[in-house]
Tab-separated table of C-alpha atoms and ligand atoms in Angstrom:
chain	number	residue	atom	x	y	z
A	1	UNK	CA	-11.793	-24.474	-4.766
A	2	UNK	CA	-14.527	-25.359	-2.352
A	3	UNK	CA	-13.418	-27.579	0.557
A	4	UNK	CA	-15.478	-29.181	3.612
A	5	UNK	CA	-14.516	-27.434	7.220
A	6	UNK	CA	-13.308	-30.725	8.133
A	7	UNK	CA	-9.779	-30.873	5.880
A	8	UNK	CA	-9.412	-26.823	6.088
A	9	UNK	CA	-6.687	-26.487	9.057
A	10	UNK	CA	-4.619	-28.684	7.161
A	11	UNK	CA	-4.905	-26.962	3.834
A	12	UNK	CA	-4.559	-23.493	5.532
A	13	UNK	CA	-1.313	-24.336	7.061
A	14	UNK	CA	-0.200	-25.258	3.588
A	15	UNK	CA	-1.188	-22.694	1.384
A	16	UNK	CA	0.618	-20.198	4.590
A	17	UNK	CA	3.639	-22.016	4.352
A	18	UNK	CA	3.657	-22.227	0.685
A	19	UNK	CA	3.321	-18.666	-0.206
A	20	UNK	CA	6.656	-17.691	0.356
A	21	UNK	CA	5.769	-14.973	-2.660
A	22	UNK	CA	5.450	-10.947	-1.671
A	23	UNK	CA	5.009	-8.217	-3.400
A	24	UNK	CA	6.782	-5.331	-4.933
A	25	UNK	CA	5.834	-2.547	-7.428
A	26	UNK	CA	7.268	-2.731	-10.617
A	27	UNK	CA	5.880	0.319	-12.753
A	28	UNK	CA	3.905	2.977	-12.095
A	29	UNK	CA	2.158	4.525	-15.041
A	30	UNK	CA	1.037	8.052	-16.011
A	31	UNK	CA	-2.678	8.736	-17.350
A	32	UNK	CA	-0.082	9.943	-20.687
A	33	UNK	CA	1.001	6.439	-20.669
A	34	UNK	CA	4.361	7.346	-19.657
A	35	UNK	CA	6.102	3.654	-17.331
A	36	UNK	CA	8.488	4.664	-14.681
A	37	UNK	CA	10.098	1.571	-13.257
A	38	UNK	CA	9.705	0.914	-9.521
A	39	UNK	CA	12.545	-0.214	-7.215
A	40	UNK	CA	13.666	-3.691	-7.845
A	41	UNK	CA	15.834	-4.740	-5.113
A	42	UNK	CA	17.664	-7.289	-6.594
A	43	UNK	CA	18.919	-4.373	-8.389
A	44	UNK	CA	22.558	-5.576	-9.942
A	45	UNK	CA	25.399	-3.030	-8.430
A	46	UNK	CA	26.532	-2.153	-11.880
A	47	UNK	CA	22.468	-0.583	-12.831
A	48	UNK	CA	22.487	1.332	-9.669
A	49	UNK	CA	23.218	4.676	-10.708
A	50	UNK	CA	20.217	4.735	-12.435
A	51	UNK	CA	18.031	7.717	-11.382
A	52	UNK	CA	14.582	6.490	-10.077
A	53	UNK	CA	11.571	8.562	-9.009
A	54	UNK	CA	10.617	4.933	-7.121
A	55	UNK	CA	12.145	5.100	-3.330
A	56	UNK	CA	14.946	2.776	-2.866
A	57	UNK	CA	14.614	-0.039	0.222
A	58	UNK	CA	16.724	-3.337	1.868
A	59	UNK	CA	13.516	-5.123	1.223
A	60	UNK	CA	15.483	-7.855	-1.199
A	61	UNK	CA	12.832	-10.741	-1.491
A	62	UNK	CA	9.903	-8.319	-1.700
A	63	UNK	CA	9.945	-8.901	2.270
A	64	UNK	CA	7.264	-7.087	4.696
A	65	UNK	CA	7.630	-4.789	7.546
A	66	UNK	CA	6.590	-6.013	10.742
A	67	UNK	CA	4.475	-4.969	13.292
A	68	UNK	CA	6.744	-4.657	16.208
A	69	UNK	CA	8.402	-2.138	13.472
A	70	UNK	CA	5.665	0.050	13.060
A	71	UNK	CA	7.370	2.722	15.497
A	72	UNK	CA	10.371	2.838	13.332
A	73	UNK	CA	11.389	5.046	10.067
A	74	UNK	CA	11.373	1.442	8.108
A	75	UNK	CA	7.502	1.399	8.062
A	76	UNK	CA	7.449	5.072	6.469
A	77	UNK	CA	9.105	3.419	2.557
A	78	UNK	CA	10.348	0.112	4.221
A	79	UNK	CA	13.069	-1.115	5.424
A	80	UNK	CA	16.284	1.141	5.301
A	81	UNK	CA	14.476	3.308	2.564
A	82	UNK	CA	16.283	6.410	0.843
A	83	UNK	CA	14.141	9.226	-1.247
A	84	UNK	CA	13.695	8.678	-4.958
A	85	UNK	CA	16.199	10.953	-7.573
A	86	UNK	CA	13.796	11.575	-9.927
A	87	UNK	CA	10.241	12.660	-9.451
A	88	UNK	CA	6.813	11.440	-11.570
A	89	UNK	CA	5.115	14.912	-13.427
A	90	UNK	CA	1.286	14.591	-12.637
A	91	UNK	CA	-1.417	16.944	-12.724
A	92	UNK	CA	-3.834	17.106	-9.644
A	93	UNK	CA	-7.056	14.970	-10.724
A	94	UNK	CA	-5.191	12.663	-13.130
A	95	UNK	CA	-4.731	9.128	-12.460
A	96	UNK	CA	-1.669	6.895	-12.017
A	97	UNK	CA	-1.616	2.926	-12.243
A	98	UNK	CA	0.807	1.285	-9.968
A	99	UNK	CA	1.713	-2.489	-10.530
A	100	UNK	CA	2.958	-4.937	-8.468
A	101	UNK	CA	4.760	-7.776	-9.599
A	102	UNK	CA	2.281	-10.211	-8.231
A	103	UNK	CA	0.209	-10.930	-5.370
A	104	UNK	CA	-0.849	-13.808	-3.168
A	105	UNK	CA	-4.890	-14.857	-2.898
A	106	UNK	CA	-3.745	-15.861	0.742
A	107	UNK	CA	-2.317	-12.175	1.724
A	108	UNK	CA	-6.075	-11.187	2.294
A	109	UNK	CA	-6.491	-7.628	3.299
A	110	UNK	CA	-6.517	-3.674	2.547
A	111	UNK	CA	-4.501	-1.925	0.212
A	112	UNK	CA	-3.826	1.954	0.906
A	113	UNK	CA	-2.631	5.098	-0.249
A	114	UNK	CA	-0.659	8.140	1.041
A	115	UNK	CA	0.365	11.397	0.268
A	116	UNK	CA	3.074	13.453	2.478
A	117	UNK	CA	3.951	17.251	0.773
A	118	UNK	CA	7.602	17.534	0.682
A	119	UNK	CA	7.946	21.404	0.945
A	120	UNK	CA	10.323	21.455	-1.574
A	121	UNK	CA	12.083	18.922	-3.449
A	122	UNK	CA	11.563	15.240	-2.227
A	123	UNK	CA	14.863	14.053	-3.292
A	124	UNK	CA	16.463	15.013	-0.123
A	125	UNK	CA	13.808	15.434	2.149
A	126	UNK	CA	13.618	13.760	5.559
A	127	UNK	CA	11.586	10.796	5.688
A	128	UNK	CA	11.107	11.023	9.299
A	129	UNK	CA	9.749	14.657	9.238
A	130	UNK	CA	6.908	13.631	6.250
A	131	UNK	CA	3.553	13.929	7.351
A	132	UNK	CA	1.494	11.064	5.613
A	133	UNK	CA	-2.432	12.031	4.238
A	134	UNK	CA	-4.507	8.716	3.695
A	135	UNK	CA	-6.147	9.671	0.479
A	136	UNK	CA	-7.504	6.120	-0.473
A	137	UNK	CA	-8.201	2.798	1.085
A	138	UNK	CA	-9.910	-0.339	0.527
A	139	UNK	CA	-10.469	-3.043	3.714
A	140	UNK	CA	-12.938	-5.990	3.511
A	141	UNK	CA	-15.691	-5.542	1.568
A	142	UNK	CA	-17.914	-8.393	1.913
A	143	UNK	CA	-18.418	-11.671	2.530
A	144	UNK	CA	-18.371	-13.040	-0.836
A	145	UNK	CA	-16.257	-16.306	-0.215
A	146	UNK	CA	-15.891	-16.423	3.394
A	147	UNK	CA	-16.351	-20.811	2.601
A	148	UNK	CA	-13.594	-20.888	-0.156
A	149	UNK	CA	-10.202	-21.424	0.669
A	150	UNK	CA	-8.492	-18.846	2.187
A	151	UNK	CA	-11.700	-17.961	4.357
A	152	UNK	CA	-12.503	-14.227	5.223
A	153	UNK	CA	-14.361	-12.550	2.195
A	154	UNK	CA	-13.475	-10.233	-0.531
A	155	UNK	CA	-11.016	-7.712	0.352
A	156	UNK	CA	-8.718	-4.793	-0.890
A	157	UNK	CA	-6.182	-7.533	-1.868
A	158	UNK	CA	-9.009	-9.433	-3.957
A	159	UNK	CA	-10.012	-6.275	-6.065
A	160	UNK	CA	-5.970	-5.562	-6.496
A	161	UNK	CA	-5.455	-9.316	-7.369
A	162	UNK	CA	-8.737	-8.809	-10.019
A	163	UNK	CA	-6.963	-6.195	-11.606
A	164	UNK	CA	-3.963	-7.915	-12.401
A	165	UNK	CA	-1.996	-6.958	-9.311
A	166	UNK	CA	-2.658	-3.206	-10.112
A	167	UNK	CA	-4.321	-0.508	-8.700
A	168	UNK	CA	-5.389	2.900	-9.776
A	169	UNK	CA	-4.568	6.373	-7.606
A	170	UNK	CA	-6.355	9.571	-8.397
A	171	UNK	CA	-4.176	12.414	-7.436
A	172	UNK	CA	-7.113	15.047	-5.256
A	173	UNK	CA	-8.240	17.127	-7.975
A	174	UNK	CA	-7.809	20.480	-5.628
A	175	UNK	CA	-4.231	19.568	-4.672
A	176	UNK	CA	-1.711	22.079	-4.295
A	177	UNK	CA	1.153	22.249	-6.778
A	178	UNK	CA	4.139	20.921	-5.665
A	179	UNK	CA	6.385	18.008	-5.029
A	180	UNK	CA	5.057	14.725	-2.688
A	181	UNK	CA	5.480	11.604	-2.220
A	182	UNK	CA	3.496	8.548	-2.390
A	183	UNK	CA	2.962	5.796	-0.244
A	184	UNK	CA	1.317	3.144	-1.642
A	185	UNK	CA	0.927	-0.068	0.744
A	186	UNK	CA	-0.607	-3.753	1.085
A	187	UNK	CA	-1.082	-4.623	4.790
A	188	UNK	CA	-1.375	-8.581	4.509
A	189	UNK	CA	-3.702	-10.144	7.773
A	190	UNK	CA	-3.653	-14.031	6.918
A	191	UNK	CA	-1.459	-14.498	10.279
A	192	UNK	CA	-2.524	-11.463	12.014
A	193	UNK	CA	-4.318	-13.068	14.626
A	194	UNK	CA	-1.140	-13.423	15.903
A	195	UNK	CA	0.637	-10.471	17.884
A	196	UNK	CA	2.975	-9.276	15.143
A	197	UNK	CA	1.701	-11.612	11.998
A	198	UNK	CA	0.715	-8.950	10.186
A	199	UNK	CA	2.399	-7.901	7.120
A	200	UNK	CA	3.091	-4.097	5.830
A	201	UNK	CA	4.145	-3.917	2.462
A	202	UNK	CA	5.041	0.108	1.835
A	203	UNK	CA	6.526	1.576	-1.237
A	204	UNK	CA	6.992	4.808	-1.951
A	205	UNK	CA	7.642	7.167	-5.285
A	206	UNK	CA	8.413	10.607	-5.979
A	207	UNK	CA	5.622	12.803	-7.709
A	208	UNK	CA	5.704	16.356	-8.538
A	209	UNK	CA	2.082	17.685	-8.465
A	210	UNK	CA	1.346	20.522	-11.547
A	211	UNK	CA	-2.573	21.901	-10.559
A	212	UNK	CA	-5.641	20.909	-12.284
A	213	UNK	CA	-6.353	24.633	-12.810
A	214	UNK	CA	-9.268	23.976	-10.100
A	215	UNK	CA	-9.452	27.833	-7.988
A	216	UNK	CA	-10.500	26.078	-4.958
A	217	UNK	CA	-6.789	24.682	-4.301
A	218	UNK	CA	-6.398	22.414	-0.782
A	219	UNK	CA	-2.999	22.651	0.423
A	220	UNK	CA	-2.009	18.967	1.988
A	221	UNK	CA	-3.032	19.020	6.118
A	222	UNK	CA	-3.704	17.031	8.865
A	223	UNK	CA	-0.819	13.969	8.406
A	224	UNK	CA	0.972	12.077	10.398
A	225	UNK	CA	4.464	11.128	10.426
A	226	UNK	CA	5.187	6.885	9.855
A	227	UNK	CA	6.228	6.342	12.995
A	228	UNK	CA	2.792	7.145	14.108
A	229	UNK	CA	0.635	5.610	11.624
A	230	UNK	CA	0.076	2.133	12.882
A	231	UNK	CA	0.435	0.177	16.130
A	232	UNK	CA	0.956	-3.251	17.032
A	233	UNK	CA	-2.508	-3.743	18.196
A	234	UNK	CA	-4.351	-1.357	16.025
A	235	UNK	CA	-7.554	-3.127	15.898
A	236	UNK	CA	-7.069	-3.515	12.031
A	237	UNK	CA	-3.428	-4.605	12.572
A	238	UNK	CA	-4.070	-7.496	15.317
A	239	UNK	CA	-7.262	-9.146	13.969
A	240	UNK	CA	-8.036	-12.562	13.123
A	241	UNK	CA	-9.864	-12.649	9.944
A	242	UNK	CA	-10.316	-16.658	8.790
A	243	UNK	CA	-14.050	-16.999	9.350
A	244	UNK	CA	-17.222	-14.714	8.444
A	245	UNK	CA	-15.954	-11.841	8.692
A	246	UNK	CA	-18.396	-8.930	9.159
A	247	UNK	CA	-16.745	-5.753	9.691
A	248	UNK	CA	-12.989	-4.332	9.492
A	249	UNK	CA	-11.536	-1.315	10.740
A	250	UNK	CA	-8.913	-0.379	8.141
A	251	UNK	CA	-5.847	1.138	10.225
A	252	UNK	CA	-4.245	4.747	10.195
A	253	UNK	CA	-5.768	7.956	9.465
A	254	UNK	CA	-8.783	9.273	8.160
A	255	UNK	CA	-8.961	9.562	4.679
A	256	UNK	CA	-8.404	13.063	3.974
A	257	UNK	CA	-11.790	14.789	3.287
A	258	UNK	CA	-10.662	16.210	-0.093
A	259	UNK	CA	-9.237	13.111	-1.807
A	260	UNK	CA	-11.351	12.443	-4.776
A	261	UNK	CA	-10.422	8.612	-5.132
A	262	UNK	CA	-10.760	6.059	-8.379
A	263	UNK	CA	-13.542	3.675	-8.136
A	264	UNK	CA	-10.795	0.557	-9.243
A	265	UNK	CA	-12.632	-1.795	-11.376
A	266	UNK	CA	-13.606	-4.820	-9.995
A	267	UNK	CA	-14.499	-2.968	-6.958
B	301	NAG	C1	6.856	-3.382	-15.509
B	301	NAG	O1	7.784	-4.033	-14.670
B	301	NAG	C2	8.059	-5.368	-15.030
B	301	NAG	C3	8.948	-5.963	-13.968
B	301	NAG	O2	9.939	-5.090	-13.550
B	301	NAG	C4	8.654	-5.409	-16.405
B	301	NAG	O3	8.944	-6.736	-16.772
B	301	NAG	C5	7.658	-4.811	-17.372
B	301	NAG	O4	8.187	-4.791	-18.667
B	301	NAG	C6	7.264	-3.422	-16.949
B	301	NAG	N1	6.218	-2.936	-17.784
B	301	NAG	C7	6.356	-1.900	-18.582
B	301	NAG	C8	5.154	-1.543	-19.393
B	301	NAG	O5	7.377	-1.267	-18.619
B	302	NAG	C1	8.420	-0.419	19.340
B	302	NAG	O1	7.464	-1.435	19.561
B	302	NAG	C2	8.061	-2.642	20.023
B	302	NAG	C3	6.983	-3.702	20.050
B	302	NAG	O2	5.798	-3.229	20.576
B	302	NAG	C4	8.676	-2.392	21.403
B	302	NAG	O3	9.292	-3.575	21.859
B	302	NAG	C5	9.723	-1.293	21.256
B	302	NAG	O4	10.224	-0.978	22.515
B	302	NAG	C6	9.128	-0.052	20.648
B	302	NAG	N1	10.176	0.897	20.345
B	302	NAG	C7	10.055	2.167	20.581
B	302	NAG	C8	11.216	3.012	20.175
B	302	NAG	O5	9.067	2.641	21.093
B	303	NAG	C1	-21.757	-14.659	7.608
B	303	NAG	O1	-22.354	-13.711	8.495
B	303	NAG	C2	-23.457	-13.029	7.930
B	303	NAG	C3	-23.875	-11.963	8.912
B	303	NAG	O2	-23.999	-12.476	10.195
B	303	NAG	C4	-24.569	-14.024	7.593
B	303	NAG	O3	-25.629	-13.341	6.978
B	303	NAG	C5	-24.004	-15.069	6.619
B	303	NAG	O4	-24.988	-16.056	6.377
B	303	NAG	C6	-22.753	-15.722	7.193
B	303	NAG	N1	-22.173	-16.606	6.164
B	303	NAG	C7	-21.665	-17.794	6.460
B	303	NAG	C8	-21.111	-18.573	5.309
B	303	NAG	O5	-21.597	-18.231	7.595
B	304	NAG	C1	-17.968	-8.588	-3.086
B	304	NAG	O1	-17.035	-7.641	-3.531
B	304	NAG	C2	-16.493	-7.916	-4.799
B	304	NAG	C3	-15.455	-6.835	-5.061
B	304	NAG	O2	-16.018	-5.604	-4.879
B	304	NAG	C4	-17.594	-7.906	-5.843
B	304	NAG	O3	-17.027	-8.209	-7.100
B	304	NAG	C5	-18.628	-8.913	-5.463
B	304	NAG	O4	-19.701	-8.839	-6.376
B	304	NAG	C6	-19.129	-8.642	-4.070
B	304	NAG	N1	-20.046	-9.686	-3.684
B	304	NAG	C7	-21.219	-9.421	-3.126
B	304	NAG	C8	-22.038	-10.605	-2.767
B	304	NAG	O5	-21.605	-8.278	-2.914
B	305	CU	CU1	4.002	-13.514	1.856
């Protein structure tokens, strides 16, 4: 919908207080076309026993972690999050799809991807001690837009949204064998222009890595643990993006320099 400058405030301030709807993922699928749920957190008490590879997390109404949180454990898996039972068998260079349940044009911005190497088995592993490698991430990437309703261009969240709230990870085809987790998160910006508006949306899941066969194997190096991935005025975390947006410095670390990421279609 195209709109003239003139009614936008007022339309902005509705579609913001409208979207009450977050996000959550609800499957993630193997390139063998094997579904493992996600964690639902309206999970019923009676269905809890369940064994998940998905993380379990207080984040009941697909809620978002704040900034002024980002130096807490709850930004690692979100709020109050506990290690997956279960863990997802992958191969190093194969591809897993990851759905969320929906997600809101309005929550403009960029979608990333994590790996931390569990030493072990993740099931009990402390989530404070992981040490998070950015192997994917998507800001703003253009200004395609910036005059339709909500302004700011084509980001992450568009291509995500184009793909019927999914998105495609490609485990590094020289990864080491062994057991990680994933962190797969949405960091939404349509209030971040306020101190604090912005929105982390983390999730994580259990994956245990076989190799690829590849002889030049990369063992997982250089992370960092949550409590250190973002801060509260990261210059991708505090930034106002409703206008013509030009640039956008996606927060965290550097992609690690032997990811081998998924062009996602749409992209
Ligand atoms: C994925 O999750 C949704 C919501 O939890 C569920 O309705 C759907 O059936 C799942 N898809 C598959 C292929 O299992
Ligand atoms: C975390 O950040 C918030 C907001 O910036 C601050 O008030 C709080 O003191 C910080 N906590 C720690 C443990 O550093
Ligand atoms: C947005 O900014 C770019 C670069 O300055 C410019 O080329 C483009 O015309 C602008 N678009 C709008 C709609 O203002
Ligand atoms: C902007 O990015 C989207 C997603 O990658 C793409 O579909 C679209 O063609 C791009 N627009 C321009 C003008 O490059
Ligand atoms: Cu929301």
């Amino acid at each position: 919908m195209r709109l003239s400058t003139s009614t936008l405030p007022a339309v902005l301030t509705t579609l913001i207080s409208t979207t009450s709807a977050h996000g959550r993922i609800t499957n993630i699928t193997t390139s063998s076309g094997t579904v493992y749920p996600g964690w639902d957190p309206a999970t019923p008490q009676s269905l809890l026993a369940t064994p998940l590879a998905a993380w379990r997390a207080s984040n009941l109404g697909n809620i978002f972690v704040k900034p002024s949180q980002f130096n807490t454990s709850d930004i690692i898996c979100h709020y109050n999050a506990t290690p997956g039972a279960l863990h997802i068998p992958t191969t190093a260079g194969s591809t897993l799809k990851v759905q969320w349940n929906e997600w809101p044009v309005s929550h403009k911005g960029p979608v990333l991807t994590y790996l931390a190497d569990c030493a072990g088995s993740c099931v009990d592993v402390d989530k404070e001690k992981l040490e998070w490698v950015k192997i994917d991430e998507v800001g703003w990437l253009n200004s395609s837009g910036v005059d339709v309703v909500p302004l700011g261009g084509t980001w992450g969240s568009d291509v995500l949204i184009a793909n019927k709230a999914s998105w495609m990870v490609k485990i590094p085809e020289s990864l080491n064998e062994g057991n990680y987790v994933l962190r797969h998160e949405i960091i939404a910006l349509h209030v971040a222009e306020q101190v604090n508006g912005a929105q982390a949306y983390p999730q994580c899941v259990n994956l245990k890595v076989a190799s690829s066969g590849s002889r030049d194997v990369k063992k997982l190096e250089g992370g960092v643990v949550g409590e250190n991935l973002y801060g509260i005025r990261d210059k991708g975390v505090l930034v106002d993006i409703h206008g013509n947006v030009t640039s956008y410095e996606i927060p965290g670390p550097m992609v690690w320099e032997f990811a081998t990421r998924f062009e996602q279609p749409n992209e």
